[in-house]
Amino acid sequence: MDFTKSLKTILQNITTLDISGRYIPSELLLHGPLTFPVGMTDDYQCFVGAAFYGRGRVVVEGHEEFLSKPELKTFTMNTISWLDMSRKGKIGVNKELKALADFLQKEGLPCVVSDLVPGLSVYCCRAHSDTEAETIQQFVAEGGSLFIGGQSWSWSYSHPDVVSQYPGNKIINKFGITILSRTIEPKLYKALDPQTEANTYLFPRALCQLLKDLKSVAELKPPLSSWMSQLKKDVTSFLKLPASPIVSSMWQELSDFVQPFNLPNVSKERPVKSCSKEAFIMILAQEMSCMDKLGDPCVTVHIDATNLGSDAWRSTGLYLAPRIKATLLFPASAVGKGLQVQIGCQTDDLSSAEQLCRAPVVVCKKNVVNEKVVISNVWGGLLYVIVKGKSQLGTVPITVYGAEPAPIFINGQTEVSSWLETIRTSKIPWAELITENIILTVPSDSIRSLQDPDVLLSQWDTIMCAIAELAVIPKKFLRPERFVADVQISAGWMHAGYPVMCLQQSVKDFTDLKIIKKDGMWGPIHELGHNQQQHAWEFPPHTTEATCNLWSIYVHENVLGIPRDKAHNDLKPEKRDASIKEYLKNGPKLAEWNKWTALETYLQLQEGFGWDPFKHLFSKYQTTSDVSKDNKDKMNLWAKLFSQAVNKNLAPFFQVWGWPIDEATRNELTTLPEWENDPIKKYIV
């Protein structure tokens, strides 16, 4: 269908669409045959979509605030005109969109604030309620028009199934448009050119073209090759849509295509381009495998489903082979309580990578909404149960069919003799070393020579206690930290988070005790330090890569016996001295105060007063509420609290380092004694 005429009407006299500001829109998936994009980014993310449905019309915006945004006045008027279809009918505006009603009334349009009532030409509402879903769908089918807006990303924080369960989607999925949890950067975008509508990215059109091209041996060509990044994301969302004739038909075609296809042989030695046919096949196979025979063997595992911290993975000690379906039977008391089943642990999404050493997504999840959960993963993986934060479900027994034991060593439970004789020789590709506060997930091949996991994990116990000691948190973490090794990760050599992700080459750095005791392990502790950083005393971007290193130094010196100048080359005295001089050479500039320069400020405080003031402040911040988000305010608060903790006026010290110490803080600290041994004094000319 040619949508050029409709686009000309909606975009008349419009060259840009301004969605800048504080409201972050959701991305839209246009999957219906009568849908078309109206607002789109340069990367083909849609933030305004339109559709024909029955005898009516629909326009969807990715945020409800855009419906009445002053900068979109002309666009809104054009949209209302297109929806009204020259009827000059009455416009109904839901009471939750009062600003839109005021706007339309000022423009002289016949507008009434009400629910959907008979006699309306256009109905405007938010996408945050589905109470009128069936009424709206019938209204549009019979010739009415709908103007609706809403974002789903905030809703997704507590509701994982956005595509089918988000209230607005229960209304508009039928029209061929879905509001996704993916977000779009709020800024000024160039309006689409109606004359090029036939060449504009539209998911159903692009997918059909791709399926044709996949059957040939030729490489993908523009514009399809440039659409691939967006197309892969949209396929993943599309396959989650509720059943319908169109979805089922496309699902069958995709399924028929994948089944006979030999999966690409991708590895570090044989990577593929992210925008290649092979990459798409891997994503498609992953999604198809995650969708319903009890298998063998059968085992019952007991999961600790009491979790006072953030969402936590519970290891089952089991592995599911590629393409094999596992069936998990949960007690009725655990159903609908936020539990999830997860296959795989390499959670980094590599969709944005230029080339791939593995499939972009290799993890599969399912919510426990029934007593029986059937799950599979084309890539296989370790089996986990995710326990939602603040859960109080106690111990949950789960009967599992189809999975097999993985090589797991639990400190204090597994016999070393069992490890040496049987466990470490397992052919399962992934192993886990588990102790109270940390879990190491590594390739089985990398730890087959490990003679005594108890000794290694006992060392890790001591390290984790030291991390908790400096952070002033309970020695038993609310959830154990996790390290997961992968052939390719989304950023750097390692990156913080849950789990901490690292490249497989670095496994020896945290599993070989000889290396740990000789050389230390700056990188792993650096990432665990990131996980301890708190926004109240962090000053991003300056301290992001600085204060995490306090934990690296603390662990190396207090646990491993490695002094700071041996723990990292940049902490050698001569390098520290040169760094300070370079920073102060032309006067301190806060923009240049970061990483090692920023860390130096904290090191001088630590070397002057020890670790106790840091522990005191980290503890105090845990009970300090309403801390400003402004860096200047936070830096003044830290300077004041640290000064009070050591009973010294540190305002001059921080000012030399370029901190924006205000007059109120300086005045408050004048009653404290001067820091006579201030180490920065000698650098002041």
mmCIF file with all atom_site columns, N, CA, C and O in Angstrom, residues 9-56:
data_model
loop_
_atom_site.group_PDB
_atom_site.id
_atom_site.type_symbol
_atom_site.label_atom_id
_atom_site.label_alt_id
_atom_site.label_comp_id
_atom_site.label_asym_id
_atom_site.label_entity_id
_atom_site.label_seq_id
_atom_site.pdbx_PDB_ins_code
_atom_site.Cartn_x
_atom_site.Cartn_y
_atom_site.Cartn_z
_atom_site.occupancy
_atom_site.B_iso_or_equiv
_atom_site.pdbx_formal_charge
_atom_site.auth_seq_id
_atom_site.auth_comp_id
_atom_site.auth_asym_id
_atom_site.auth_atom_id
_atom_site.pdbx_PDB_model_num
ATOM 1   N N  . THR A 1 9  ? 0.115   14.611 4.233  1.00 0.00 ? 9  THR A N  1
ATOM 2   C CA . THR A 1 9  ? -0.848  15.329 5.070  1.00 0.00 ? 9  THR A CA 1
ATOM 3   C C  . THR A 1 9  ? -0.310  15.540 6.478  1.00 0.00 ? 9  THR A C  1
ATOM 4   O O  . THR A 1 9  ? -0.361  16.645 7.028  1.00 0.00 ? 9  THR A O  1
ATOM 5   N N  . ILE A 1 10 ? 0.222   14.482 7.062  1.00 0.00 ? 10 ILE A N  1
ATOM 6   C CA . ILE A 1 10 ? 0.688   14.558 8.450  1.00 0.00 ? 10 ILE A CA 1
ATOM 7   C C  . ILE A 1 10 ? 1.927   15.437 8.581  1.00 0.00 ? 10 ILE A C  1
ATOM 8   O O  . ILE A 1 10 ? 2.107   16.139 9.585  1.00 0.00 ? 10 ILE A O  1
ATOM 9   N N  . LEU A 1 11 ? 2.789   15.411 7.566  1.00 0.00 ? 11 LEU A N  1
ATOM 10  C CA . LEU A 1 11 ? 4.066   16.137 7.647  1.00 0.00 ? 11 LEU A CA 1
ATOM 11  C C  . LEU A 1 11 ? 4.062   17.430 6.831  1.00 0.00 ? 11 LEU A C  1
ATOM 12  O O  . LEU A 1 11 ? 5.132   17.982 6.544  1.00 0.00 ? 11 LEU A O  1
ATOM 13  N N  . GLN A 1 12 ? 2.901   17.929 6.490  1.00 0.00 ? 12 GLN A N  1
ATOM 14  C CA . GLN A 1 12 ? 2.815   19.177 5.721  1.00 0.00 ? 12 GLN A CA 1
ATOM 15  C C  . GLN A 1 12 ? 3.456   20.335 6.491  1.00 0.00 ? 12 GLN A C  1
ATOM 16  O O  . GLN A 1 12 ? 3.180   20.548 7.667  1.00 0.00 ? 12 GLN A O  1
ATOM 17  N N  . ASN A 1 13 ? 4.345   21.067 5.829  1.00 0.00 ? 13 ASN A N  1
ATOM 18  C CA . ASN A 1 13 ? 5.047   22.225 6.417  1.00 0.00 ? 13 ASN A CA 1
ATOM 19  C C  . ASN A 1 13 ? 5.939   21.831 7.597  1.00 0.00 ? 13 ASN A C  1
ATOM 20  O O  . ASN A 1 13 ? 6.220   22.657 8.470  1.00 0.00 ? 13 ASN A O  1
ATOM 21  N N  . ILE A 1 14 ? 6.373   20.608 7.640  1.00 0.00 ? 14 ILE A N  1
ATOM 22  C CA . ILE A 1 14 ? 7.230   20.135 8.741  1.00 0.00 ? 14 ILE A CA 1
ATOM 23  C C  . ILE A 1 14 ? 8.546   19.619 8.172  1.00 0.00 ? 14 ILE A C  1
ATOM 24  O O  . ILE A 1 14 ? 8.556   18.766 7.270  1.00 0.00 ? 14 ILE A O  1
ATOM 25  N N  . THR A 1 15 ? 9.650   20.124 8.677  1.00 0.00 ? 15 THR A N  1
ATOM 26  C CA . THR A 1 15 ? 10.980  19.646 8.257  1.00 0.00 ? 15 THR A CA 1
ATOM 27  C C  . THR A 1 15 ? 11.678  18.881 9.364  1.00 0.00 ? 15 THR A C  1
ATOM 28  O O  . THR A 1 15 ? 12.571  18.076 9.090  1.00 0.00 ? 15 THR A O  1
ATOM 29  N N  . THR A 1 16 ? 11.292  19.158 10.616 1.00 0.00 ? 16 THR A N  1
ATOM 30  C CA . THR A 1 16 ? 11.899  18.462 11.753 1.00 0.00 ? 16 THR A CA 1
ATOM 31  C C  . THR A 1 16 ? 10.831  18.089 12.771 1.00 0.00 ? 16 THR A C  1
ATOM 32  O O  . THR A 1 16 ? 9.772   18.722 12.836 1.00 0.00 ? 16 THR A O  1
ATOM 33  N N  . LEU A 1 17 ? 11.122  17.087 13.564 1.00 0.00 ? 17 LEU A N  1
ATOM 34  C CA . LEU A 1 17 ? 10.271  16.699 14.682 1.00 0.00 ? 17 LEU A CA 1
ATOM 35  C C  . LEU A 1 17 ? 11.093  16.828 15.953 1.00 0.00 ? 17 LEU A C  1
ATOM 36  O O  . LEU A 1 17 ? 12.092  16.114 16.139 1.00 0.00 ? 17 LEU A O  1
ATOM 37  N N  . ASP A 1 18 ? 10.700  17.749 16.811 1.00 0.00 ? 18 ASP A N  1
ATOM 38  C CA . ASP A 1 18 ? 11.469  18.059 18.018 1.00 0.00 ? 18 ASP A CA 1
ATOM 39  C C  . ASP A 1 18 ? 10.907  17.277 19.207 1.00 0.00 ? 18 ASP A C  1
ATOM 40  O O  . ASP A 1 18 ? 9.886   17.638 19.789 1.00 0.00 ? 18 ASP A O  1
ATOM 41  N N  . ILE A 1 19 ? 11.594  16.183 19.572 1.00 0.00 ? 19 ILE A N  1
ATOM 42  C CA . ILE A 1 19 ? 11.191  15.429 20.763 1.00 0.00 ? 19 ILE A CA 1
ATOM 43  C C  . ILE A 1 19 ? 12.256  15.549 21.848 1.00 0.00 ? 19 ILE A C  1
ATOM 44  O O  . ILE A 1 19 ? 12.394  14.679 22.705 1.00 0.00 ? 19 ILE A O  1
ATOM 45  N N  . SER A 1 20 ? 13.018  16.648 21.776 1.00 0.00 ? 20 SER A N  1
ATOM 46  C CA . SER A 1 20 ? 14.059  16.870 22.781 1.00 0.00 ? 20 SER A CA 1
ATOM 47  C C  . SER A 1 20 ? 13.422  17.218 24.122 1.00 0.00 ? 20 SER A C  1
ATOM 48  O O  . SER A 1 20 ? 12.239  17.546 24.204 1.00 0.00 ? 20 SER A O  1
ATOM 49  N N  . GLY A 1 21 ? 14.228  17.147 25.174 1.00 0.00 ? 21 GLY A N  1
ATOM 50  C CA . GLY A 1 21 ? 13.729  17.471 26.506 1.00 0.00 ? 21 GLY A CA 1
ATOM 51  C C  . GLY A 1 21 ? 13.883  16.310 27.463 1.00 0.00 ? 21 GLY A C  1
ATOM 52  O O  . GLY A 1 21 ? 14.615  15.358 27.212 1.00 0.00 ? 21 GLY A O  1
ATOM 53  N N  . ARG A 1 22 ? 13.156  16.397 28.586 1.00 0.00 ? 22 ARG A N  1
ATOM 54  C CA . ARG A 1 22 ? 13.354  15.419 29.645 1.00 0.00 ? 22 ARG A CA 1
ATOM 55  C C  . ARG A 1 22 ? 12.511  14.160 29.506 1.00 0.00 ? 22 ARG A C  1
ATOM 56  O O  . ARG A 1 22 ? 12.668  13.218 30.265 1.00 0.00 ? 22 ARG A O  1
ATOM 57  N N  . TYR A 1 23 ? 11.619  14.127 28.529 1.00 0.00 ? 23 TYR A N  1
ATOM 58  C CA . TYR A 1 23 ? 10.757  12.961 28.370 1.00 0.00 ? 23 TYR A CA 1
ATOM 59  C C  . TYR A 1 23 ? 11.395  11.980 27.381 1.00 0.00 ? 23 TYR A C  1
ATOM 60  O O  . TYR A 1 23 ? 11.618  12.318 26.211 1.00 0.00 ? 23 TYR A O  1
ATOM 61  N N  . ILE A 1 24 ? 11.686  10.779 27.847 1.00 0.00 ? 24 ILE A N  1
ATOM 62  C CA . ILE A 1 24 ? 12.359  9.764  27.026 1.00 0.00 ? 24 ILE A CA 1
ATOM 63  C C  . ILE A 1 24 ? 11.313  8.841  26.411 1.00 0.00 ? 24 ILE A C  1
ATOM 64  O O  . ILE A 1 24 ? 10.580  8.158  27.121 1.00 0.00 ? 24 ILE A O  1
ATOM 65  N N  . PRO A 1 25 ? 11.226  8.803  25.092 1.00 0.00 ? 25 PRO A N  1
ATOM 66  C CA . PRO A 1 25 ? 10.191  7.986  24.455 1.00 0.00 ? 25 PRO A CA 1
ATOM 67  C C  . PRO A 1 25 ? 10.583  6.523  24.307 1.00 0.00 ? 25 PRO A C  1
ATOM 68  O O  . PRO A 1 25 ? 11.769  6.172  24.295 1.00 0.00 ? 25 PRO A O  1
ATOM 69  N N  . SER A 1 26 ? 9.566   5.681  24.202 1.00 0.00 ? 26 SER A N  1
ATOM 70  C CA . SER A 1 26 ? 9.770   4.283  23.851 1.00 0.00 ? 26 SER A CA 1
ATOM 71  C C  . SER A 1 26 ? 9.823   4.151  22.331 1.00 0.00 ? 26 SER A C  1
ATOM 72  O O  . SER A 1 26 ? 9.233   4.941  21.596 1.00 0.00 ? 26 SER A O  1
ATOM 73  N N  . GLU A 1 27 ? 10.517  3.126  21.892 1.00 0.00 ? 27 GLU A N  1
ATOM 74  C CA . GLU A 1 27 ? 10.546  2.806  20.472 1.00 0.00 ? 27 GLU A CA 1
ATOM 75  C C  . GLU A 1 27 ? 9.275   2.041  20.100 1.00 0.00 ? 27 GLU A C  1
ATOM 76  O O  . GLU A 1 27 ? 8.711   1.321  20.917 1.00 0.00 ? 27 GLU A O  1
ATOM 77  N N  . LEU A 1 28 ? 8.823   2.204  18.873 1.00 0.00 ? 28 LEU A N  1
ATOM 78  C CA . LEU A 1 28 ? 7.639   1.513  18.389 1.00 0.00 ? 28 LEU A CA 1
ATOM 79  C C  . LEU A 1 28 ? 8.022   0.438  17.377 1.00 0.00 ? 28 LEU A C  1
ATOM 80  O O  . LEU A 1 28 ? 8.932   0.642  16.561 1.00 0.00 ? 28 LEU A O  1
ATOM 81  N N  . LEU A 1 29 ? 7.343   -0.690 17.429 1.00 0.00 ? 29 LEU A N  1
ATOM 82  C CA . LEU A 1 29 ? 7.481   -1.743 16.416 1.00 0.00 ? 29 LEU A CA 1
ATOM 83  C C  . LEU A 1 29 ? 6.234   -1.699 15.536 1.00 0.00 ? 29 LEU A C  1
ATOM 84  O O  . LEU A 1 29 ? 5.116   -1.853 16.021 1.00 0.00 ? 29 LEU A O  1
ATOM 85  N N  . LEU A 1 30 ? 6.439   -1.464 14.252 1.00 0.00 ? 30 LEU A N  1
ATOM 86  C CA . LEU A 1 30 ? 5.333   -1.468 13.291 1.00 0.00 ? 30 LEU A CA 1
ATOM 87  C C  . LEU A 1 30 ? 5.342   -2.815 12.585 1.00 0.00 ? 30 LEU A C  1
ATOM 88  O O  . LEU A 1 30 ? 6.214   -3.086 11.760 1.00 0.00 ? 30 LEU A O  1
ATOM 89  N N  . HIS A 1 31 ? 4.383   -3.682 12.908 1.00 0.00 ? 31 HIS A N  1
ATOM 90  C CA . HIS A 1 31 ? 4.393   -5.041 12.378 1.00 0.00 ? 31 HIS A CA 1
ATOM 91  C C  . HIS A 1 31 ? 3.167   -5.366 11.542 1.00 0.00 ? 31 HIS A C  1
ATOM 92  O O  . HIS A 1 31 ? 3.078   -6.438 10.948 1.00 0.00 ? 31 HIS A O  1
ATOM 93  N N  . GLY A 1 32 ? 2.195   -4.475 11.477 1.00 0.00 ? 32 GLY A N  1
ATOM 94  C CA . GLY A 1 32 ? 0.997   -4.716 10.689 1.00 0.00 ? 32 GLY A CA 1
ATOM 95  C C  . GLY A 1 32 ? 1.189   -4.339 9.239  1.00 0.00 ? 32 GLY A C  1
ATOM 96  O O  . GLY A 1 32 ? 1.994   -3.461 8.906  1.00 0.00 ? 32 GLY A O  1
ATOM 97  N N  . PRO A 1 33 ? 0.426   -4.960 8.316  1.00 0.00 ? 33 PRO A N  1
ATOM 98  C CA . PRO A 1 33 ? 0.580   -4.669 6.882  1.00 0.00 ? 33 PRO A CA 1
ATOM 99  C C  . PRO A 1 33 ? 0.080   -3.286 6.485  1.00 0.00 ? 33 PRO A C  1
ATOM 100 O O  . PRO A 1 33 ? 0.434   -2.791 5.416  1.00 0.00 ? 33 PRO A O  1
ATOM 101 N N  . LEU A 1 34 ? -0.705  -2.644 7.337  1.00 0.00 ? 34 LEU A N  1
ATOM 102 C CA . LEU A 1 34 ? -1.241  -1.315 7.022  1.00 0.00 ? 34 LEU A CA 1
ATOM 103 C C  . LEU A 1 34 ? -0.679  -0.259 7.968  1.00 0.00 ? 34 LEU A C  1
ATOM 104 O O  . LEU A 1 34 ? -1.345  0.717  8.292  1.00 0.00 ? 34 LEU A O  1
ATOM 105 N N  . THR A 1 35 ? 0.538   -0.465 8.425  1.00 0.00 ? 35 THR A N  1
ATOM 106 C CA . THR A 1 35 ? 1.213   0.511  9.295  1.00 0.00 ? 35 THR A CA 1
ATOM 107 C C  . THR A 1 35 ? 2.308   1.223  8.511  1.00 0.00 ? 35 THR A C  1
ATOM 108 O O  . THR A 1 35 ? 2.833   0.698  7.523  1.00 0.00 ? 35 THR A O  1
ATOM 109 N N  . PHE A 1 36 ? 2.665   2.419  8.972  1.00 0.00 ? 36 PHE A N  1
ATOM 110 C CA . PHE A 1 36 ? 3.776   3.129  8.345  1.00 0.00 ? 36 PHE A CA 1
ATOM 111 C C  . PHE A 1 36 ? 4.402   4.092  9.353  1.00 0.00 ? 36 PHE A C  1
ATOM 112 O O  . PHE A 1 36 ? 3.705   4.619  10.228 1.00 0.00 ? 36 PHE A O  1
ATOM 113 N N  . PRO A 1 37 ? 5.715   4.302  9.266  1.00 0.00 ? 37 PRO A N  1
ATOM 114 C CA . PRO A 1 37 ? 6.393   5.212  10.198 1.00 0.00 ? 37 PRO A CA 1
ATOM 115 C C  . PRO A 1 37 ? 6.122   6.665  9.829  1.00 0.00 ? 37 PRO A C  1
ATOM 116 O O  . PRO A 1 37 ? 6.052   7.023  8.653  1.00 0.00 ? 37 PRO A O  1
ATOM 117 N N  . VAL A 1 38 ? 6.013   7.494  10.875 1.00 0.00 ? 38 VAL A N  1
ATOM 118 C CA . VAL A 1 38 ? 5.833   8.934  10.689 1.00 0.00 ? 38 VAL A CA 1
ATOM 119 C C  . VAL A 1 38 ? 7.027   9.694  11.252 1.00 0.00 ? 38 VAL A C  1
ATOM 120 O O  . VAL A 1 38 ? 7.480   10.682 10.687 1.00 0.00 ? 38 VAL A O  1
ATOM 121 N N  . GLY A 1 39 ? 7.544   9.222  12.395 1.00 0.00 ? 39 GLY A N  1
ATOM 122 C CA . GLY A 1 39 ? 8.737   9.807  12.998 1.00 0.00 ? 39 GLY A CA 1
ATOM 123 C C  . GLY A 1 39 ? 9.772   8.727  13.207 1.00 0.00 ? 39 GLY A C  1
ATOM 124 O O  . GLY A 1 39 ? 9.473   7.679  13.802 1.00 0.00 ? 39 GLY A O  1
ATOM 125 N N  . MET A 1 40 ? 10.996  8.961  12.715 1.00 0.00 ? 40 MET A N  1
ATOM 126 C CA . MET A 1 40 ? 12.012  7.909  12.771 1.00 0.00 ? 40 MET A CA 1
ATOM 127 C C  . MET A 1 40 ? 13.396  8.527  12.925 1.00 0.00 ? 40 MET A C  1
ATOM 128 O O  . MET A 1 40 ? 13.670  9.608  12.391 1.00 0.00 ? 40 MET A O  1
ATOM 129 N N  . THR A 1 41 ? 14.266  7.850  13.669 1.00 0.00 ? 41 THR A N  1
ATOM 130 C CA . THR A 1 41 ? 15.643  8.316  13.840 1.00 0.00 ? 41 THR A CA 1
ATOM 131 C C  . THR A 1 41 ? 16.477  7.911  12.629 1.00 0.00 ? 41 THR A C  1
ATOM 132 O O  . THR A 1 41 ? 16.040  7.139  11.776 1.00 0.00 ? 41 THR A O  1
ATOM 133 N N  . ASP A 1 42 ? 17.709  8.399  12.600 1.00 0.00 ? 42 ASP A N  1
ATOM 134 C CA . ASP A 1 42 ? 18.624  8.024  11.516 1.00 0.00 ? 42 ASP A CA 1
ATOM 135 C C  . ASP A 1 42 ? 18.967  6.544  11.558 1.00 0.00 ? 42 ASP A C  1
ATOM 136 O O  . ASP A 1 42 ? 19.410  5.978  10.552 1.00 0.00 ? 42 ASP A O  1
ATOM 137 N N  . ASP A 1 43 ? 18.790  5.915  12.731 1.00 0.00 ? 43 ASP A N  1
ATOM 138 C CA . ASP A 1 43 ? 19.074  4.487  12.883 1.00 0.00 ? 43 ASP A CA 1
ATOM 139 C C  . ASP A 1 43 ? 17.830  3.626  12.731 1.00 0.00 ? 43 ASP A C  1
ATOM 140 O O  . ASP A 1 43 ? 17.811  2.465  13.132 1.00 0.00 ? 43 ASP A O  1
ATOM 141 N N  . TYR A 1 44 ? 16.760  4.213  12.185 1.00 0.00 ? 44 TYR A N  1
ATOM 142 C CA . TYR A 1 44 ? 15.517  3.497  11.862 1.00 0.00 ? 44 TYR A CA 1
ATOM 143 C C  . TYR A 1 44 ? 14.708  3.098  13.088 1.00 0.00 ? 44 TYR A C  1
ATOM 144 O O  . TYR A 1 44 ? 13.913  2.162  13.035 1.00 0.00 ? 44 TYR A O  1
ATOM 145 N N  . GLN A 1 45 ? 14.882  3.804  14.192 1.00 0.00 ? 45 GLN A N  1
ATOM 146 C CA . GLN A 1 45 ? 14.019  3.589  15.345 1.00 0.00 ? 45 GLN A CA 1
ATOM 147 C C  . GLN A 1 45 ? 12.787  4.475  15.180 1.00 0.00 ? 45 GLN A C  1
ATOM 148 O O  . GLN A 1 45 ? 12.901  5.683  14.972 1.00 0.00 ? 45 GLN A O  1
ATOM 149 N N  . CYS A 1 46 ? 11.622  3.878  15.307 1.00 0.00 ? 46 CYS A N  1
ATOM 150 C CA . CYS A 1 46 ? 10.377  4.614  15.095 1.00 0.00 ? 46 CYS A CA 1
ATOM 151 C C  . CYS A 1 46 ? 9.851   5.161  16.416 1.00 0.00 ? 46 CYS A C  1
ATOM 152 O O  . CYS A 1 46 ? 9.753   4.425  17.404 1.00 0.00 ? 46 CYS A O  1
ATOM 153 N N  . PHE A 1 47 ? 9.500   6.457  16.452 1.00 0.00 ? 47 PHE A N  1
ATOM 154 C CA . PHE A 1 47 ? 8.911   7.037  17.657 1.00 0.00 ? 47 PHE A CA 1
ATOM 155 C C  . PHE A 1 47 ? 7.503   7.580  17.415 1.00 0.00 ? 47 PHE A C  1
ATOM 156 O O  . PHE A 1 47 ? 6.801   7.929  18.352 1.00 0.00 ? 47 PHE A O  1
ATOM 157 N N  . VAL A 1 48 ? 7.082   7.647  16.149 1.00 0.00 ? 48 VAL A N  1
ATOM 158 C CA . VAL A 1 48 ? 5.685   7.931  15.813 1.00 0.00 ? 48 VAL A CA 1
ATOM 159 C C  . VAL A 1 48 ? 5.285   6.989  14.688 1.00 0.00 ? 48 VAL A C  1
ATOM 160 O O  . VAL A 1 48 ? 5.972   6.915  13.654 1.00 0.00 ? 48 VAL A O  1
ATOM 161 N N  . GLY A 1 49 ? 4.190   6.265  14.881 1.00 0.00 ? 49 GLY A N  1
ATOM 162 C CA . GLY A 1 49 ? 3.718   5.345  13.858 1.00 0.00 ? 49 GLY A CA 1
ATOM 163 C C  . GLY A 1 49 ? 2.241   5.539  13.601 1.00 0.00 ? 49 GLY A C  1
ATOM 164 O O  . GLY A 1 49 ? 1.496   6.028  14.462 1.00 0.00 ? 49 GLY A O  1
ATOM 165 N N  . ALA A 1 50 ? 1.802   5.177  12.408 1.00 0.00 ? 50 ALA A N  1
ATOM 166 C CA . ALA A 1 50 ? 0.393   5.313  12.043 1.00 0.00 ? 50 ALA A CA 1
ATOM 167 C C  . ALA A 1 50 ? -0.091  4.031  11.401 1.00 0.00 ? 50 ALA A C  1
ATOM 168 O O  . ALA A 1 50 ? 0.702   3.203  10.933 1.00 0.00 ? 50 ALA A O  1
ATOM 169 N N  . ALA A 1 51 ? -1.411  3.857  11.373 1.00 0.00 ? 51 ALA A N  1
ATOM 170 C CA . ALA A 1 51 ? -1.990  2.638  10.813 1.00 0.00 ? 51 ALA A CA 1
ATOM 171 C C  . ALA A 1 51 ? -3.409  2.883  10.344 1.00 0.00 ? 51 ALA A C  1
ATOM 172 O O  . ALA A 1 51 ? -4.122  3.755  10.864 1.00 0.00 ? 51 ALA A O  1
ATOM 173 N N  . PHE A 1 52 ? -3.807  2.118  9.331  1.00 0.00 ? 52 PHE A N  1
ATOM 174 C CA . PHE A 1 52 ? -5.202  1.991  8.954  1.00 0.00 ? 52 PHE A CA 1
ATOM 175 C C  . PHE A 1 52 ? -5.712  0.702  9.584  1.00 0.00 ? 52 PHE A C  1
ATOM 176 O O  . PHE A 1 52 ? -5.013  -0.316 9.602  1.00 0.00 ? 52 PHE A O  1
ATOM 177 N N  . TYR A 1 53 ? -6.922  0.742  10.124 1.00 0.00 ? 53 TYR A N  1
ATOM 178 C CA . TYR A 1 53 ? -7.505  -0.468 10.723 1.00 0.00 ? 53 TYR A CA 1
ATOM 179 C C  . TYR A 1 53 ? -9.007  -0.415 10.511 1.00 0.00 ? 53 TYR A C  1
ATOM 180 O O  . TYR A 1 53 ? -9.676  0.531  10.967 1.00 0.00 ? 53 TYR A O  1
ATOM 181 N N  . GLY A 1 54 ? -9.540  -1.435 9.821  1.00 0.00 ? 54 GLY A N  1
ATOM 182 C CA . GLY A 1 54 ? -10.961 -1.402 9.511  1.00 0.00 ? 54 GLY A CA 1
ATOM 183 C C  . GLY A 1 54 ? -11.277 -0.155 8.702  1.00 0.00 ? 54 GLY A C  1
ATOM 184 O O  . GLY A 1 54 ? -10.638 0.136  7.694  1.00 0.00 ? 54 GLY A O  1
ATOM 185 N N  . ARG A 1 55 ? -12.225 0.636  9.173  1.00 0.00 ? 55 ARG A N  1
ATOM 186 C CA . ARG A 1 55 ? -12.574 1.888  8.504  1.00 0.00 ? 55 ARG A CA 1
ATOM 187 C C  . ARG A 1 55 ? -11.927 3.098  9.181  1.00 0.00 ? 55 ARG A C  1
ATOM 188 O O  . ARG A 1 55 ? -12.185 4.239  8.802  1.00 0.00 ? 55 ARG A O  1
ATOM 189 N N  . GLY A 1 56 ? -11.109 2.830  10.229 1.00 0.00 ? 56 GLY A N  1
ATOM 190 C CA . GLY A 1 56 ? -10.536 3.921  11.000 1.00 0.00 ? 56 GLY A CA 1
ATOM 191 C C  . GLY A 1 56 ? -9.035  4.076  10.831 1.00 0.00 ? 56 GLY A C  1
ATOM 192 O O  . GLY A 1 56 ? -8.386  3.378  10.045 1.00 0.00 ? 56 GLY A O  1
#
